[in-house]
């Protein structure tokens, strides 16, 4: 059977069986050559290569070449290369490969040895691995559920027949198995709570690269736990990562996990740490703002959120939180204003009545009235404004604890009054009067700013006011911060002994924890000194104040309290020095002024006129610690910076309002409410009068409302700002169409099409306007001959009517036509005179006296079809023979005149014929300044 017959038989089959066996007839040159099925050819090639039907090298090569023509990328054409051996490579190449393998082997062994020697990984192996999340048990890795000896095959042979089975004691064997299991099986660790994960990793023996790798690994574990909503475990892993290498990402992630766990203090510390490492970190600012918001520090939260929105205006989370925070701030403002309005003077019971029975009467005073009322334990003189009158133990209100928010000890003194049912002082008194010594019950001195609020605990009997004992206090850990807050609350309620104990516990805890925060320790010592001062223990008060001043020199409250303690012990010289130091720091402390005056009189009586020489040296307070220096008027640079900031904020607000108004206007346009949109766009222009898009949008509204004059004015304003604005041209064209100024409409549409020829709307409008323009010109044309021929209206003979025509023709030929116009108006008058009389000679003379460059400017916007026709005739009839170069120059500049393209479209057939004749005559002229090709290119712009 021939190959053609075989192939025809193959083609007759409906489908090719790719899974069946290849017929021997298909292993033929003819069949392979005519076969076009790539997949079937690949199968034939595999059969030929296998040798099942014999070895045919030439047929294999022929099949491969044919398959390569059909599919060069066929997998069947791929051939495996033999494995490289020493015989297939040169000696140098082989030796290089061997050396590299040996080097790699040595380095691998060294690394493995060093890793085995590190205790970290041994500890990790020995540690109990944490259970799978969601499970409550774990088994040590070092132990297995089955002992090694049990893994081996049992030495006891199984019973071989039924008689052996009859002798088998089941109960005895079960007891034996139970004993083995109880003795050898490891105990299963049952975790009743969350698995304890170490938060620190000893990475001291690791290299920097290994530390980085391990830190990233721990951080990834934390991320996995965070995604599984297991925030406690994620905090543990983030802490492990930070113990290896502190990174911004790990601090940020741990802060978010702490926020989810509502551990506000820990989250705040992490955010602060991130901002120390990377100031301006947006995530840290946003998370710190979240913490401030939940802790009630709405003003600080708002500042952080504004910083975030300044860098990321599209941050929806920050914008939402800022709106909530500002709402909280506004809610708090009425309460603060109401509190500021309650200003009452404190008066005390005289002499030695028991402090627990002391009663006080309160009367309203003006804000400017000085507040007194504390009886002194220092001097026998009468009580002054500060109130030191008799030697008494220090009572309530005497220099309460520091404000938590006042980390810098030179800030403003602020206080909230505990027990508002009994004691109320003016705001001015809080700022000016400080640390007087009095009986218990007086609150005329500076107390702590209890900015914290309580969970269910009222302050001083005022059920409406609560404090949070877990509020953060600087860098103190939560237990110490709680002790401090409890001490502040107790001090506020007059329980000074209990408050002293809390502060002492906080100081001891600070010392044991090894913290490094002098500001917080200074506050604790100062607060405990206030308690000592209240209880009359002046000596211990002086010691605590001295320690506080060692930590934070020139701290205002410790200085003032030590001065009062010195005064109570009648050590007037040292008290005088401290009071004077206080006045260097803040000259507005009225209590220090009063005490200085009082002690001055005592020292004069005691030491005489030389009392100043016996004083200790008064320390000089640096300018950085002087508060009154900071209150000087700001410099010009500061004022300028403030003005610039205010301008930027105003600009931002205007931008936001502008965007909102513009969007509202666009929405009104989409709804077809053009009158409302008009108002919105008008308000936009008040904010940004230089915005081109608003003018075009408002022009659209005017067009829809058929107020074409206003629409044209807006388009003109837009084109002044942006001379190539396509929308402005198109909408001005529509306005001109509405005003029936078809020529101006046509000109604007031409400009639109010149910028973008694909604007179909402009093309349709141009066709329509062209028809309207021709109709208007046709309707207006009969009026011209009636004006030029007065014979129909004036009675008389032919001689009287012929005189004006002869005179007008004479004027065109004589000097009555101004051949040297100085401006466009005079040129237009002369040209109109020549055109109205049809005097081409006068027109030629006018053109001869005009420079070609000035012709477009002199024509201005007075160009029309009749004028172009007269100019063409004048150039052809009179100037072409005399000066063809001048004719060429005039034509080269004439097409640049205003509205030339529009007028060119409206030319009649005869006018176009005159133009064509002129260019034909000009191309026949030989000149050194232009060629026939130049004339042809110029003619393309006219014809």
PDB file of C-alpha atoms in Angstrom, residues 339-488:
ATOM      1  CA  UNK A 339     -16.382  75.545  87.359  1.00  0.00           C
ATOM      2  CA  UNK A 340     -14.509  78.771  86.693  1.00  0.00           C
ATOM      3  CA  UNK A 341     -17.564  80.749  87.713  1.00  0.00           C
ATOM      4  CA  UNK A 342     -17.593  79.406  91.305  1.00  0.00           C
ATOM      5  CA  UNK A 343     -15.098  81.533  93.238  1.00  0.00           C
ATOM      6  CA  UNK A 344     -15.340  81.625  97.023  1.00  0.00           C
ATOM      7  CA  UNK A 345     -13.055  82.921  99.779  1.00  0.00           C
ATOM      8  CA  UNK A 346     -11.986  80.606 102.589  1.00  0.00           C
ATOM      9  CA  UNK A 347     -12.100  81.813 106.195  1.00  0.00           C
ATOM     10  CA  UNK A 348     -10.831  79.839 109.174  1.00  0.00           C
ATOM     11  CA  UNK A 349     -11.719  79.430 112.824  1.00  0.00           C
ATOM     12  CA  UNK A 350      -9.153  81.134 115.050  1.00  0.00           C
ATOM     13  CA  UNK A 351      -6.646  79.750 117.521  1.00  0.00           C
ATOM     14  CA  UNK A 352      -6.341  76.251 118.949  1.00  0.00           C
ATOM     15  CA  UNK A 353      -9.622  74.520 118.191  1.00  0.00           C
ATOM     16  CA  UNK A 354      -9.325  70.878 117.324  1.00  0.00           C
ATOM     17  CA  UNK A 355      -8.560  70.415 113.639  1.00  0.00           C
ATOM     18  CA  UNK A 356     -11.240  67.824 113.167  1.00  0.00           C
ATOM     19  CA  UNK A 357     -13.858  70.219 114.578  1.00  0.00           C
ATOM     20  CA  UNK A 358     -12.703  73.254 112.663  1.00  0.00           C
ATOM     21  CA  UNK A 359     -15.549  74.856 110.780  1.00  0.00           C
ATOM     22  CA  UNK A 360     -15.246  77.266 107.925  1.00  0.00           C
ATOM     23  CA  UNK A 361     -17.541  79.824 106.500  1.00  0.00           C
ATOM     24  CA  UNK A 362     -17.297  80.760 102.837  1.00  0.00           C
ATOM     25  CA  UNK A 363     -18.214  84.004 101.213  1.00  0.00           C
ATOM     26  CA  UNK A 364     -18.003  84.963  97.519  1.00  0.00           C
ATOM     27  CA  UNK A 365     -15.154  87.190  96.408  1.00  0.00           C
ATOM     28  CA  UNK A 366     -14.094  88.800  93.166  1.00  0.00           C
ATOM     29  CA  UNK A 367     -11.372  87.114  91.146  1.00  0.00           C
ATOM     30  CA  UNK A 368      -8.888  89.876  91.913  1.00  0.00           C
ATOM     31  CA  UNK A 369      -9.386  89.652  95.697  1.00  0.00           C
ATOM     32  CA  UNK A 370      -6.392  88.089  97.489  1.00  0.00           C
ATOM     33  CA  UNK A 371      -7.041  84.817  99.278  1.00  0.00           C
ATOM     34  CA  UNK A 372      -5.697  84.156 102.734  1.00  0.00           C
ATOM     35  CA  UNK A 373      -6.776  81.974 105.580  1.00  0.00           C
ATOM     36  CA  UNK A 374      -3.918  79.731 106.714  1.00  0.00           C
ATOM     37  CA  UNK A 375      -2.592  80.122 110.215  1.00  0.00           C
ATOM     38  CA  UNK A 376       1.163  79.880 110.419  1.00  0.00           C
ATOM     39  CA  UNK A 377       3.305  77.766 112.684  1.00  0.00           C
ATOM     40  CA  UNK A 378       6.270  80.016 112.193  1.00  0.00           C
ATOM     41  CA  UNK A 379       5.927  83.520 113.597  1.00  0.00           C
ATOM     42  CA  UNK A 380       4.098  85.331 116.366  1.00  0.00           C
ATOM     43  CA  UNK A 381       3.125  88.217 114.131  1.00  0.00           C
ATOM     44  CA  UNK A 382      -0.307  88.769 112.728  1.00  0.00           C
ATOM     45  CA  UNK A 383      -1.449  86.741 109.709  1.00  0.00           C
ATOM     46  CA  UNK A 384      -0.823  88.344 106.302  1.00  0.00           C
ATOM     47  CA  UNK A 385      -2.118  87.391 102.872  1.00  0.00           C
ATOM     48  CA  UNK A 386      -0.396  84.065 103.106  1.00  0.00           C
ATOM     49  CA  UNK A 387      -1.775  83.551 106.550  1.00  0.00           C
ATOM     50  CA  UNK A 388       1.133  82.555 108.842  1.00  0.00           C
ATOM     51  CA  UNK A 389      -0.190  83.704 112.216  1.00  0.00           C
ATOM     52  CA  UNK A 390       0.314  81.082 114.889  1.00  0.00           C
ATOM     53  CA  UNK A 391       2.567  78.105 115.352  1.00  0.00           C
ATOM     54  CA  UNK A 392       0.271  75.281 114.279  1.00  0.00           C
ATOM     55  CA  UNK A 393       0.639  71.981 112.449  1.00  0.00           C
ATOM     56  CA  UNK A 394       0.288  72.253 108.709  1.00  0.00           C
ATOM     57  CA  UNK A 395      -3.253  71.651 107.581  1.00  0.00           C
ATOM     58  CA  UNK A 396      -5.214  70.724 104.528  1.00  0.00           C
ATOM     59  CA  UNK A 397      -4.414  72.353 101.235  1.00  0.00           C
ATOM     60  CA  UNK A 398      -0.802  73.021 102.061  1.00  0.00           C
ATOM     61  CA  UNK A 399       1.181  72.257  98.973  1.00  0.00           C
ATOM     62  CA  UNK A 400      -0.523  69.182  97.692  1.00  0.00           C
ATOM     63  CA  UNK A 401       1.045  66.671  95.398  1.00  0.00           C
ATOM     64  CA  UNK A 402       2.338  67.604  91.996  1.00  0.00           C
ATOM     65  CA  UNK A 403       0.207  67.387  88.931  1.00  0.00           C
ATOM     66  CA  UNK A 404       0.816  64.302  86.894  1.00  0.00           C
ATOM     67  CA  UNK A 405       0.712  66.279  83.714  1.00  0.00           C
ATOM     68  CA  UNK A 406       3.320  68.677  85.078  1.00  0.00           C
ATOM     69  CA  UNK A 407       6.416  66.670  84.304  1.00  0.00           C
ATOM     70  CA  UNK A 408       8.524  69.785  84.053  1.00  0.00           C
ATOM     71  CA  UNK A 409       8.522  71.260  87.481  1.00  0.00           C
ATOM     72  CA  UNK A 410       8.276  74.804  86.222  1.00  0.00           C
ATOM     73  CA  UNK A 411       4.859  74.585  84.655  1.00  0.00           C
ATOM     74  CA  UNK A 412       1.675  76.358  85.699  1.00  0.00           C
ATOM     75  CA  UNK A 413       0.111  75.442  88.989  1.00  0.00           C
ATOM     76  CA  UNK A 414      -3.332  74.043  88.578  1.00  0.00           C
ATOM     77  CA  UNK A 415      -5.535  72.309  91.097  1.00  0.00           C
ATOM     78  CA  UNK A 416      -8.936  70.778  91.462  1.00  0.00           C
ATOM     79  CA  UNK A 417     -10.496  71.073  94.854  1.00  0.00           C
ATOM     80  CA  UNK A 418     -11.216  67.805  96.625  1.00  0.00           C
ATOM     81  CA  UNK A 419     -14.295  67.815  98.869  1.00  0.00           C
ATOM     82  CA  UNK A 420     -16.113  70.577  97.057  1.00  0.00           C
ATOM     83  CA  UNK A 421     -18.867  70.561  99.666  1.00  0.00           C
ATOM     84  CA  UNK A 422     -16.554  72.220 102.185  1.00  0.00           C
ATOM     85  CA  UNK A 423     -13.782  74.058 100.404  1.00  0.00           C
ATOM     86  CA  UNK A 424     -13.709  76.116  97.239  1.00  0.00           C
ATOM     87  CA  UNK A 425     -11.044  78.616  96.150  1.00  0.00           C
ATOM     88  CA  UNK A 426     -10.728  80.998  93.279  1.00  0.00           C
ATOM     89  CA  UNK A 427      -8.766  80.174  90.143  1.00  0.00           C
ATOM     90  CA  UNK A 428      -6.538  83.176  90.791  1.00  0.00           C
ATOM     91  CA  UNK A 429      -5.782  81.886  94.257  1.00  0.00           C
ATOM     92  CA  UNK A 430      -4.729  78.572  92.827  1.00  0.00           C
ATOM     93  CA  UNK A 431      -2.146  80.280  90.702  1.00  0.00           C
ATOM     94  CA  UNK A 432      -0.806  82.783  93.243  1.00  0.00           C
ATOM     95  CA  UNK A 433      -1.094  81.236  96.714  1.00  0.00           C
ATOM     96  CA  UNK A 434       1.035  78.214  97.513  1.00  0.00           C
ATOM     97  CA  UNK A 435       1.894  76.024 100.466  1.00  0.00           C
ATOM     98  CA  UNK A 436       0.747  78.045 103.455  1.00  0.00           C
ATOM     99  CA  UNK A 437       0.916  76.303 106.837  1.00  0.00           C
ATOM    100  CA  UNK A 438      -2.443  76.042 108.487  1.00  0.00           C
ATOM    101  CA  UNK A 439      -4.775  73.825 110.406  1.00  0.00           C
ATOM    102  CA  UNK A 440      -6.412  70.874 108.691  1.00  0.00           C
ATOM    103  CA  UNK A 441      -9.321  72.031 106.659  1.00  0.00           C
ATOM    104  CA  UNK A 442      -7.681  74.892 104.763  1.00  0.00           C
ATOM    105  CA  UNK A 443      -7.292  74.674 101.019  1.00  0.00           C
ATOM    106  CA  UNK A 444      -5.792  78.071 100.282  1.00  0.00           C
ATOM    107  CA  UNK A 445      -2.487  76.618  99.113  1.00  0.00           C
ATOM    108  CA  UNK A 446      -1.454  74.973  95.893  1.00  0.00           C
ATOM    109  CA  UNK A 447      -2.788  71.450  95.594  1.00  0.00           C
ATOM    110  CA  UNK A 448      -2.184  68.690  93.146  1.00  0.00           C
ATOM    111  CA  UNK A 449      -3.723  68.764  89.720  1.00  0.00           C
ATOM    112  CA  UNK A 450      -5.754  65.640  89.928  1.00  0.00           C
ATOM    113  CA  UNK A 451      -6.140  65.148  86.242  1.00  0.00           C
ATOM    114  CA  UNK A 452      -6.899  61.502  86.749  1.00  0.00           C
ATOM    115  CA  UNK A 453     -10.416  60.235  87.150  1.00  0.00           C
ATOM    116  CA  UNK A 454     -11.664  57.220  89.057  1.00  0.00           C
ATOM    117  CA  UNK A 455     -13.546  54.079  88.173  1.00  0.00           C
ATOM    118  CA  UNK A 456     -16.476  54.275  90.495  1.00  0.00           C
ATOM    119  CA  UNK A 457     -14.694  56.231  93.274  1.00  0.00           C
ATOM    120  CA  UNK A 458     -15.879  59.731  94.094  1.00  0.00           C
ATOM    121  CA  UNK A 459     -13.466  62.502  95.004  1.00  0.00           C
ATOM    122  CA  UNK A 460     -13.889  64.251  98.305  1.00  0.00           C
ATOM    123  CA  UNK A 461     -17.522  63.357  98.610  1.00  0.00           C
ATOM    124  CA  UNK A 462     -18.432  64.867  95.277  1.00  0.00           C
ATOM    125  CA  UNK A 463     -20.320  62.088  93.582  1.00  0.00           C
ATOM    126  CA  UNK A 464     -20.216  63.833  90.244  1.00  0.00           C
ATOM    127  CA  UNK A 465     -16.423  63.798  90.022  1.00  0.00           C
ATOM    128  CA  UNK A 466     -14.352  60.613  89.775  1.00  0.00           C
ATOM    129  CA  UNK A 467     -10.695  59.764  89.274  1.00  0.00           C
ATOM    130  CA  UNK A 468      -9.020  56.949  87.399  1.00  0.00           C
ATOM    131  CA  UNK A 469      -6.483  55.352  89.698  1.00  0.00           C
ATOM    132  CA  UNK A 470      -4.886  53.586  86.704  1.00  0.00           C
ATOM    133  CA  UNK A 471      -4.116  56.816  84.841  1.00  0.00           C
ATOM    134  CA  UNK A 472      -0.492  56.966  83.597  1.00  0.00           C
ATOM    135  CA  UNK A 473       2.066  58.997  85.539  1.00  0.00           C
ATOM    136  CA  UNK A 474       5.044  59.809  83.361  1.00  0.00           C
ATOM    137  CA  UNK A 475       7.362  56.815  82.981  1.00  0.00           C
ATOM    138  CA  UNK A 476       6.169  55.047  86.152  1.00  0.00           C
ATOM    139  CA  UNK A 477       4.962  51.462  85.669  1.00  0.00           C
ATOM    140  CA  UNK A 478       1.244  50.866  86.332  1.00  0.00           C
ATOM    141  CA  UNK A 479       1.642  49.593  89.953  1.00  0.00           C
ATOM    142  CA  UNK A 480       3.703  52.631  90.966  1.00  0.00           C
ATOM    143  CA  UNK A 481       1.422  54.974  89.030  1.00  0.00           C
ATOM    144  CA  UNK A 482      -1.560  53.551  90.929  1.00  0.00           C
ATOM    145  CA  UNK A 483       0.188  54.130  94.254  1.00  0.00           C
ATOM    146  CA  UNK A 484       0.858  57.714  93.302  1.00  0.00           C
ATOM    147  CA  UNK A 485      -2.739  58.290  92.182  1.00  0.00           C
ATOM    148  CA  UNK A 486      -4.033  56.775  95.397  1.00  0.00           C
ATOM    149  CA  UNK A 487      -1.737  59.080  97.368  1.00  0.00           C
ATOM    150  CA  UNK A 488      -3.013  62.079  95.428  1.00  0.00           C
TER     151      UNK A 488
END
